[in-house]
XYZ file of C-alpha atoms in Angstrom:
672
model
C 0.000 0.000 0.000
C 2.814 2.392 0.928
C 4.582 1.690 -2.365
C 1.393 2.419 -4.253
C 0.954 5.706 -2.418
C 4.588 6.628 -2.939
C 4.229 6.079 -6.664
C 1.209 8.406 -6.758
C 3.010 11.393 -5.274
C 2.957 14.499 -7.430
C 5.995 16.238 -8.887
C 5.592 19.873 -7.856
C 9.182 21.001 -8.394
C 8.269 22.883 -11.583
C 5.942 25.318 -9.830
C 6.833 28.981 -9.464
C 7.162 30.614 -6.055
C 3.754 32.316 -6.396
C 2.138 29.007 -7.337
C 3.772 27.298 -4.383
C 2.508 30.010 -2.044
C -1.007 29.702 -3.465
C -1.024 25.929 -2.946
C 0.118 26.293 0.655
C -2.585 28.907 1.285
C -5.242 26.604 -0.143
C -4.024 23.738 2.045
C -4.089 25.994 5.094
C -7.642 27.093 4.249
C -8.644 23.453 3.718
C -7.291 22.579 7.165
C -9.193 25.464 8.751
C -12.437 24.365 7.100
C -11.905 20.782 8.264
C -11.387 21.969 11.822
C -14.507 24.109 11.653
C -16.476 21.107 10.418
C -15.055 18.961 13.216
C -16.252 21.560 15.698
C -19.702 21.536 14.085
C -19.872 17.751 14.373
C -18.816 17.889 18.031
C -21.622 20.337 18.749
C -24.102 18.079 16.969
C -22.928 15.074 18.981
C -23.596 16.990 22.182
C -27.046 18.222 21.187
C -28.485 15.551 18.870
C -29.647 12.356 20.623
C -31.119 10.573 17.592
C -28.240 8.535 16.033
C -29.965 8.325 12.638
C -30.467 12.074 12.461
C -26.935 12.653 13.778
C -25.508 10.460 11.012
C -27.419 12.516 8.440
C -26.622 15.978 9.846
C -22.945 15.253 10.462
C -22.377 13.983 6.920
C -21.118 10.591 8.106
C -23.336 8.823 5.558
C -21.641 10.758 2.742
C -18.142 9.858 3.937
C -19.125 6.190 4.163
C -20.402 6.208 0.587
C -17.261 7.950 -0.627
C -15.029 5.410 1.099
C -16.909 2.587 -0.632
C -16.725 4.093 -4.092
C -13.383 5.896 -4.055
C -10.222 4.305 -2.681
C -7.852 7.030 -3.819
C -6.754 10.055 -1.867
C -8.597 13.358 -2.141
C -6.840 16.104 -4.064
C -5.866 18.077 -0.957
C -4.658 14.940 0.826
C -2.548 13.927 -2.184
C -0.900 17.354 -2.502
C -0.335 17.540 1.234
C 1.169 14.061 1.340
C 3.443 15.033 -1.542
C 4.731 18.003 0.418
C 5.360 15.792 3.429
C 7.030 12.977 1.464
C 10.783 12.246 1.782
C 12.770 10.536 -0.969
C 15.305 8.510 0.998
C 17.163 7.345 -2.096
C 18.676 10.748 -2.721
C 18.482 12.944 0.341
C 16.058 13.638 3.138
C 13.746 16.278 1.775
C 12.310 18.984 4.029
C 8.717 19.513 5.004
C 8.403 21.643 1.910
C 11.398 20.045 0.225
C 9.942 20.017 -3.246
C 9.607 23.785 -2.878
C 13.341 24.108 -2.025
C 12.401 25.357 1.420
C 13.531 24.507 4.936
C 15.543 21.381 5.721
C 13.933 18.653 7.814
C 16.237 16.204 9.545
C 13.665 13.954 11.112
C 13.160 10.309 10.269
C 9.509 9.378 9.983
C 9.516 5.615 10.175
C 11.517 2.683 11.443
C 12.135 1.286 7.965
C 14.643 3.871 6.807
C 17.494 2.741 4.633
C 21.054 2.349 6.022
C 22.032 5.394 3.950
C 19.328 7.501 5.625
C 20.362 6.240 9.061
C 23.970 7.166 8.354
C 22.960 10.675 7.267
C 20.889 11.044 10.412
C 23.891 10.170 12.585
C 26.179 12.464 10.634
C 23.769 15.353 11.127
C 24.348 15.417 14.894
C 26.512 18.291 16.062
C 29.579 17.808 18.225
C 28.757 18.210 21.887
C 30.337 21.004 23.847
C 31.525 20.256 27.385
C 29.867 21.625 30.491
C 30.340 21.307 34.210
C 27.707 20.567 36.819
C 26.767 23.438 39.107
C 23.984 24.810 41.255
C 23.801 28.204 39.576
C 20.927 28.522 37.111
C 20.067 31.703 35.199
C 16.497 32.877 35.359
C 15.091 32.930 31.840
C 13.166 35.939 30.639
C 9.516 35.654 31.687
C 6.924 35.077 28.990
C 5.275 38.398 28.392
C 3.516 40.102 25.531
C 6.077 41.948 23.420
C 6.661 42.339 19.703
C 9.080 39.417 19.463
C 6.786 37.050 21.313
C 3.909 38.091 19.076
C 6.207 37.395 16.149
C 6.788 33.876 17.416
C 3.126 33.183 17.875
C 2.179 34.360 14.417
C 5.210 33.411 12.328
C 5.607 29.930 13.702
C 1.950 29.139 13.096
C 2.073 30.559 9.556
C 5.385 29.180 8.362
C 5.618 25.855 10.241
C 3.464 22.946 9.177
C 1.913 20.995 12.000
C -1.166 20.473 14.122
C -1.621 22.799 17.079
C -3.918 22.167 20.008
C -4.342 18.424 19.400
C -2.696 17.605 22.715
C -2.510 19.507 25.968
C 0.928 21.017 26.380
C 2.868 19.787 29.391
C 6.388 18.841 30.430
C 9.636 20.780 30.313
C 12.881 21.091 28.375
C 16.502 21.340 29.569
C 18.966 23.472 27.617
C 21.913 25.841 27.979
C 23.137 28.902 26.065
C 26.777 29.814 25.430
C 28.188 32.495 23.145
C 31.660 31.783 21.741
C 33.223 35.222 21.238
C 36.205 33.864 19.288
C 34.120 31.986 16.721
C 31.186 34.439 17.017
C 28.802 31.531 17.474
C 25.762 30.995 19.670
C 25.666 27.435 21.009
C 22.221 26.166 21.994
C 22.680 22.810 23.686
C 19.494 20.765 23.994
C 19.919 18.147 26.709
C 16.547 16.473 27.124
C 12.798 16.832 27.648
C 10.799 15.437 30.519
C 7.177 14.327 30.881
C 6.042 15.706 27.516
C 2.552 15.046 26.151
C 1.700 11.794 24.361
C 0.718 12.445 20.752
C -0.229 8.890 19.740
C -1.422 6.093 22.070
C 0.662 6.990 25.126
C 3.773 7.672 23.070
C 5.503 10.389 21.096
C 8.364 10.526 18.609
C 9.697 13.932 19.682
C 12.304 16.263 18.243
C 13.239 19.877 19.029
C 13.173 22.631 16.410
C 14.769 26.053 16.968
C 14.504 29.428 15.255
C 16.477 32.586 15.963
C 13.673 35.092 15.489
C 12.811 37.264 13.707
C 14.614 35.204 11.074
C 12.419 32.226 10.172
C 14.405 31.220 7.103
C 16.035 27.849 6.533
C 19.346 29.317 7.750
C 17.712 30.088 11.097
C 16.037 26.720 11.456
C 17.923 24.059 13.442
C 16.699 20.656 14.572
C 17.655 17.728 16.735
C 17.194 14.115 15.747
C 13.933 12.258 16.413
C 13.715 10.031 19.490
C 11.282 7.158 19.018
C 8.509 6.126 21.391
C 9.419 8.136 24.463
C 7.992 10.887 26.649
C 11.416 11.623 28.165
C 13.764 12.027 25.184
C 17.498 12.614 25.680
C 19.230 14.551 22.885
C 22.560 15.990 24.081
C 22.901 17.925 20.828
C 24.274 21.396 20.166
C 22.641 23.747 17.657
C 25.032 26.429 16.384
C 24.212 29.909 15.057
C 26.803 32.133 13.401
C 26.080 35.766 14.297
C 27.773 38.857 15.674
C 27.434 39.545 19.380
C 25.739 42.866 18.645
C 22.826 41.050 17.011
C 21.973 39.019 20.106
C 20.130 41.913 21.723
C 17.448 41.972 19.027
C 16.978 38.198 18.737
C 14.619 35.785 20.440
C 15.335 32.068 20.562
C 12.265 29.923 19.939
C 12.546 26.203 20.744
C 9.529 24.042 20.013
C 9.001 20.338 20.632
C 7.214 18.289 17.961
C 5.995 14.755 17.460
C 7.176 13.461 14.065
C 4.224 11.998 12.160
C 5.071 9.715 9.197
C 2.421 10.819 6.678
C 0.341 13.438 8.454
C 1.188 16.775 9.996
C 3.690 16.892 12.807
C 2.051 17.507 16.188
C 3.027 20.485 18.330
C 3.952 19.503 21.918
C 5.010 22.877 23.346
C 7.626 25.598 23.122
C 9.802 27.995 25.101
C 11.051 31.436 24.159
C 14.164 33.197 25.393
C 14.758 36.912 24.798
C 18.509 36.984 24.193
C 18.638 40.699 24.956
C 17.636 39.915 28.556
C 19.735 36.797 28.992
C 22.527 36.669 31.604
C 25.472 35.356 29.592
C 27.635 34.726 32.670
C 25.625 31.558 33.300
C 26.374 28.577 31.098
C 24.807 25.791 33.167
C 21.826 23.781 31.900
C 18.404 24.844 33.105
C 14.850 23.574 32.973
C 11.968 25.571 31.571
C 8.307 24.553 31.284
C 6.881 24.084 27.814
C 4.215 26.627 26.864
C 1.264 26.457 24.423
C 1.503 28.473 21.228
C -0.463 31.691 20.802
C -1.737 31.938 17.211
C -1.455 35.391 15.702
C -1.866 36.598 12.150
C 0.665 38.867 10.442
C -1.895 41.661 10.547
C -1.875 41.531 14.343
C 1.857 42.292 14.607
C 2.034 45.838 15.974
C 5.838 46.191 15.836
C 8.357 45.150 13.192
C 11.601 45.952 14.975
C 13.341 48.867 16.693
C 14.874 52.001 15.210
C 17.785 53.680 17.015
C 18.302 57.407 16.410
C 19.360 60.740 17.875
C 17.606 64.042 17.274
C 18.307 67.686 18.117
C 17.025 71.162 17.279
C 19.355 74.138 16.811
C 17.426 77.460 17.109
C 18.330 80.290 14.734
C 21.357 82.285 15.973
C 22.055 79.761 18.737
C 25.651 79.107 17.620
C 26.557 82.822 17.658
C 27.299 85.222 14.854
C 23.690 84.959 13.692
C 24.141 81.288 12.771
C 22.342 79.291 11.853
C 20.172 81.724 9.903
C 17.075 79.628 10.571
C 16.332 76.834 13.028
C 17.662 73.428 12.010
C 16.333 70.000 12.842
C 18.941 67.206 12.794
C 17.919 63.546 12.703
C 20.769 61.050 13.039
C 19.542 57.613 11.985
C 21.933 55.140 13.529
C 20.547 51.651 12.993
C 17.541 49.346 13.093
C 17.321 46.134 15.078
C 15.328 42.978 14.517
C 13.564 44.046 11.317
C 10.677 41.740 10.571
C 9.504 41.519 6.972
C 6.285 39.869 5.863
C 8.261 36.823 4.718
C 10.908 36.754 7.442
C 14.661 36.488 6.950
C 17.248 39.093 5.967
C 16.016 42.036 3.918
C 17.177 45.060 1.924
C 15.946 48.131 3.801
C 16.081 51.916 3.843
C 14.490 54.728 5.887
C 12.498 57.617 4.438
C 11.690 60.844 6.321
C 9.251 63.748 5.998
C 8.590 66.757 8.204
C 4.811 67.045 8.097
C 2.638 68.891 7.173
C 5.076 69.265 4.254
C 4.761 65.932 2.430
C 6.193 67.228 -0.842
C 9.030 65.606 -2.719
C 11.357 68.385 -1.474
C 10.625 67.418 2.121
C 11.398 63.749 1.579
C 14.846 62.371 2.372
C 16.047 58.784 2.599
C 19.020 56.690 3.582
C 20.937 54.377 1.303
C 19.630 50.819 1.004
C 21.319 48.352 3.359
C 21.528 44.871 1.854
C 20.537 41.561 3.456
C 20.401 42.503 7.099
C 17.910 42.107 9.912
C 19.794 44.717 11.966
C 21.163 47.245 9.421
C 23.427 50.187 10.328
C 22.416 53.344 8.426
C 24.563 56.041 10.116
C 22.812 58.750 8.119
C 22.008 62.322 9.213
C 19.040 64.214 7.804
C 18.966 68.010 8.210
C 15.901 70.257 7.805
C 16.104 74.056 8.078
C 13.671 76.963 8.055
C 12.149 76.220 11.473
C 11.173 78.408 14.378
C 10.673 76.919 17.824
C 6.931 77.579 17.590
C 6.763 75.525 14.383
C 7.855 72.385 16.204
C 4.575 72.255 18.143
C 2.703 72.046 14.833
C 5.103 69.739 12.943
C 5.745 65.996 12.917
C 8.901 64.093 11.948
C 7.729 60.953 10.176
C 10.316 58.175 9.708
C 9.267 55.032 7.856
C 11.264 51.844 7.277
C 10.940 50.225 3.856
C 11.716 46.758 2.496
C 13.019 46.792 -1.070
C 12.222 43.745 -3.220
C 13.495 44.130 -6.759
C 11.842 47.194 -8.243
C 9.175 47.379 -5.533
C 9.323 48.714 -1.992
C 7.016 47.788 0.886
C 6.568 49.820 4.047
C 7.251 47.810 7.193
C 6.210 50.559 9.614
C 7.598 53.677 11.209
C 7.519 56.277 13.949
C 6.108 59.783 14.244
C 7.799 62.334 16.507
C 5.410 65.150 17.372
C 3.420 66.727 20.181
C 0.635 64.215 19.477
C -2.186 66.758 19.744
C -4.095 65.544 16.690
C -4.033 69.087 15.290
C -1.659 71.162 13.180
C -2.140 74.917 12.858
C -5.716 74.600 14.104
C -6.793 71.797 11.742
C -7.459 68.186 12.730
C -4.923 65.808 11.131
C -4.444 62.061 11.344
C -0.648 62.115 11.343
C -0.418 63.720 14.788
C -0.879 60.229 16.265
C 2.407 59.891 18.163
C 2.659 57.451 21.048
C 3.638 58.566 24.548
C 7.249 57.497 23.925
C 7.407 59.457 20.683
C 5.838 62.545 22.263
C 8.364 62.350 25.141
C 11.307 62.327 22.695
C 9.922 65.292 20.710
C 9.162 67.284 23.863
C 12.636 66.595 25.278
C 14.193 67.844 22.041
C 12.208 71.114 22.209
C 13.076 71.681 25.874
C 16.785 70.924 25.354
C 17.934 72.896 22.284
C 21.269 72.010 20.695
C 21.468 68.720 22.618
C 21.269 65.276 21.061
C 18.342 63.244 22.390
C 19.117 59.528 22.053
C 16.276 57.021 21.747
C 15.288 53.570 20.526
C 11.648 53.322 19.427
C 9.494 50.440 18.168
C 8.745 50.451 14.453
C 4.966 50.382 14.652
C 2.596 49.235 11.938
C -0.462 51.272 12.927
C 0.574 54.643 11.520
C -2.621 56.427 10.498
C -2.545 57.378 6.824
C -2.303 61.091 6.319
C -5.419 61.903 4.290
C -7.018 58.514 3.995
C -9.276 58.617 7.050
C -10.774 62.032 6.244
C -11.428 61.001 2.643
C -13.027 57.713 3.638
C -15.059 59.363 6.380
C -16.371 62.033 4.034
C -17.416 59.412 1.480
C -18.981 56.980 3.949
C -20.810 59.650 5.950
C -22.765 60.482 2.786
C -23.686 56.820 2.225
C -24.337 55.599 5.776
C -27.221 56.759 7.950
C -27.051 57.869 11.599
C -23.321 58.790 11.757
C -21.764 62.155 10.944
C -18.311 62.575 9.388
C -16.508 62.926 12.723
C -18.147 59.785 14.111
C -17.287 57.834 10.957
C -13.634 58.878 11.416
C -13.735 57.526 14.972
C -15.274 54.242 13.773
C -12.566 53.878 11.098
C -9.840 54.371 13.709
C -11.506 51.878 16.036
C -11.771 49.366 13.198
C -8.054 49.798 12.459
C -7.234 49.156 16.112
C -9.403 46.030 16.228
C -8.048 44.786 12.906
C -4.435 45.437 13.852
C -3.523 47.433 10.718
C -4.914 50.475 8.853
C -7.254 49.733 5.972
C -5.742 50.869 2.683
C -7.776 51.084 -0.529
C -6.323 48.935 -3.283
C -4.700 46.494 -0.881
C -6.336 43.263 0.217
C -7.558 43.518 3.808
C -9.596 40.579 4.974
C -11.211 42.421 7.852
C -12.552 41.001 11.102
C -13.066 37.245 11.030
C -15.827 35.408 12.890
C -13.788 34.739 16.034
C -12.557 38.340 16.335
C -16.053 39.729 15.745
C -17.596 37.428 18.363
C -14.987 38.607 20.861
C -15.985 42.216 20.139
C -19.692 41.429 20.609
C -18.912 39.750 23.922
C -16.475 42.334 25.315
C -18.226 45.498 24.117
C -21.887 44.501 24.214
C -22.034 41.585 26.641
C -23.408 39.007 24.177
C -22.953 35.353 25.162
C -25.208 33.283 22.884
C -22.980 31.708 20.218
C -25.861 31.123 17.798
C -27.061 34.719 18.031
C -23.524 36.083 17.669
C -23.059 33.988 14.531
C -26.319 35.444 13.224
C -25.112 38.992 13.914
C -21.837 38.224 12.106
C -23.756 36.825 9.134
C -25.970 39.926 9.015
C -22.999 42.328 9.115
C -21.159 40.297 6.446
C -23.118 41.547 3.428
C -20.840 40.116 0.748
C -20.633 36.691 2.498
C -16.828 36.461 2.301
C -16.525 35.434 5.988
C -14.918 38.762 6.951
C -16.347 42.051 8.202
C -14.848 44.828 6.083
C -14.534 48.434 7.224
C -17.618 49.476 5.239
C -19.637 46.526 6.582
C -18.490 47.422 10.116
C -19.786 50.998 9.835
C -22.996 50.113 7.963
C -23.783 47.347 10.446
C -23.159 49.551 13.480
C -25.424 52.274 12.095
C -28.377 49.877 12.468
C -26.986 47.989 15.464
C -26.570 51.172 17.534
C -28.944 53.756 16.062
C -31.259 52.032 13.609
C -34.896 52.926 13.117
C -37.631 50.424 13.946
C -37.903 49.437 10.261
C -34.152 48.850 10.047
C -34.081 46.866 13.288
C -36.986 44.663 12.194
C -35.120 43.677 9.036
C -31.859 43.248 10.979
C -33.375 41.016 13.687
C -35.182 38.865 11.148
C -31.902 38.331 9.244
C -30.185 37.299 12.484
C -32.896 34.762 13.324
C -33.103 33.385 9.768
C -30.349 30.848 10.360
C -30.333 29.200 6.921
C -31.065 32.335 4.892
C -34.253 31.079 3.215
C -36.257 34.154 4.350
C -38.320 32.104 6.824
C -37.947 31.230 10.508
C -38.968 27.590 10.758
C -39.702 25.387 13.763
C -36.265 23.832 13.411
C -34.657 27.279 13.655
C -36.816 28.389 16.587
C -35.986 25.422 18.817
C -32.245 26.062 19.348
C -32.780 29.818 19.709
C -35.659 29.536 22.213
C -33.883 26.733 24.056
C -31.418 29.197 25.562
C -34.212 31.469 26.810
C -35.862 28.792 28.976
C -34.946 28.350 32.622
C -35.078 24.626 33.238
C -36.358 23.345 36.538
C -34.544 20.320 38.039
C -37.894 18.653 38.724
C -39.004 18.744 35.077
C -39.467 15.261 33.657
C -39.362 16.288 29.994
C -37.949 19.817 29.499
C -38.331 19.493 25.713
C -42.111 19.498 26.122
C -41.979 23.046 27.482
C -39.810 24.065 24.556
C -42.247 22.594 22.037
C -45.125 24.389 23.747
C -43.203 27.683 23.540
C -42.611 27.175 19.819
C -46.335 26.538 19.229
C -47.275 29.643 21.235
C -44.808 31.719 19.208
C -46.198 30.425 15.923
C -49.759 31.095 17.061
C -48.756 34.660 17.918
C -46.620 35.491 14.857
C -47.613 33.125 12.002
C -50.349 35.188 10.374
C -50.622 33.177 7.149
C -50.717 29.853 9.100
C -48.118 28.065 6.991
C -46.187 26.716 9.987
C -43.314 29.194 9.713
C -42.664 32.904 10.159
C -41.990 34.946 7.039
C -40.451 38.434 7.015
C -43.940 39.900 6.573
C -45.235 37.877 9.538
C -42.321 39.050 11.679
C -42.741 42.723 10.730
C -46.505 42.672 11.383
C -46.059 41.003 14.775
C -43.370 43.455 15.899
C -45.380 46.480 14.833
C -48.325 45.227 16.877
C -46.103 44.375 19.842
C -42.596 45.936 19.894
C -41.395 43.536 22.600
C -41.422 40.750 19.986
C -38.493 42.438 18.170
C -36.003 40.219 20.036
C -38.378 37.299 20.568
C -35.757 34.653 19.710
C -32.776 36.067 21.560
C -30.944 39.295 22.382
C -29.261 40.537 19.229
C -29.261 44.295 19.917
C -27.232 46.167 22.561
C -28.880 47.680 25.623
C -28.650 51.382 26.395
C -25.843 50.892 28.902
C -23.668 49.157 26.293
C -24.467 51.818 23.687
C -23.498 54.621 26.080
C -20.247 52.841 26.969
C -19.415 52.390 23.269
C -20.123 56.073 22.557
C -17.922 57.071 25.479
C -14.979 54.842 24.535
C -15.049 55.250 20.759
C -16.486 58.692 20.070
C -15.904 60.931 23.082
C -12.447 59.666 24.091
C -11.074 59.912 20.553
C -12.459 63.427 20.168
C -10.949 64.466 23.513
C -7.555 63.200 22.371
């Protein structure tokens, strides 16, 4: 059977990089859909007692028929198995070996050839000596910072494997040593203890390491696989060649995996060590508990590195002799650390600057492009003249870091040094959005003329676009009811915060997915009913692409928060119409009304009360007596009795939640 499958593997080596990326995205989407369906089936198993009906609703009957008629793999399974396959006759291919990607060194079965076994032994690194001792360094605590967010998102996006299949437990023992003569970081992995069992009380574990933010094949190191053990012993050293100055901006990620022969490798836990906080005087081995992985999307990354600079302002005539003739602003760009591109790895980068509100070509300056570096040194000074001290309160120094790829350049993020008032010369502007750190640097420069102010600031991704928000707000305020232009601007900013990146016309922005939107409904409006929240999401999502776009967010909130009775009637009916057939049937009423009943422990058959409630509801609202509620029936019933608007569950916010939303989104932003 295995030989037959091996012969049916596809040859994908001819594909272009874009085609490879597309295939991987489709496989990832396929996996997500399968997991969603598994969750749906689990919910059905909990609620549905009739095995015949459960078999029909879950689709088990269809899978049984397919297994009888078709004995070949599905298309997605075949492609995925091809990606996972290793050709032991030539060399051990990586997880994405046919795409010339990262190198896997694991052995996936016990029937490997002698040649493969020899290569596996040769791949082990020489062990470095160490002495026993009682001193153990305290590793950096796990906390939310840009590098840790990078690990959560990048590892989940660029590493194949199944997350969350097993509960993470156990610990790992390792030590860190930096060899100053060879300029090498030695990560010695000793062993793991009491790790989770991935398959029938056993695991085939190995340890994989990345030196973030570099997730390339050069950064990836692995130990060998230890078969059928929950307490593997490795005693292997993973070596990284890098300058000591780069350690400060790197984070070591070590993850433990179960090697699966044909399926996805199973995640067993990870640890992260911020090398900038590590005490390098300690070289003894230490234990650290394995942690679960936090899944984050690239859009949620708020920082893409750190920029190091010095800035000073020289007032006119300050140097004596009437010089300088006008005030001068000096910006000394020293370096950037830990630059994170969208694809990871070393990049070609440069920095561009403007002194706003002047965004003309004459105002723009930029550094030279630094090649293939995560931590480039620019050492470039930008000088702007023609300033008075009073102008600095109205101006903003915008510095953006760019990634050059061929003829194209992509903005990674930037900083804005200003007073952060949101206004310039009496007019509201979006680019006066400096953080507290950025405002502190700008203020210190103004208060200390002719003195260099040194700083290191995070390269943030949420820079508000200069004219975009006003333009969008002006357009949308004419098309959307119940919100004025200023309120639409506030809603756009809030959407950008929730989404994790500004929405830019012409660039694909998926928007808020179902999970993120349900979290918002729960945290902001106190909703708890999963079925109702799914209905609200479906009603907001007008184009049915499974994401709430910025326009859908604002249009939905206009009805959700301030809609008229007519608008709310249509909205509530759409929420309750679970299958979208423009009717609310008995089958749809039962699960919605089920959550509104308070069950008594003495009830013999609680479903009888539910059936009675459904019949009462139909008698009250089914005017054409067809056994279901149409949109006309629903509208007529609500107009006669307004309390029936939310008859099947709370899908609108109460006044307290609306007032809190207005306070947090509208009033606070306007006060800032």
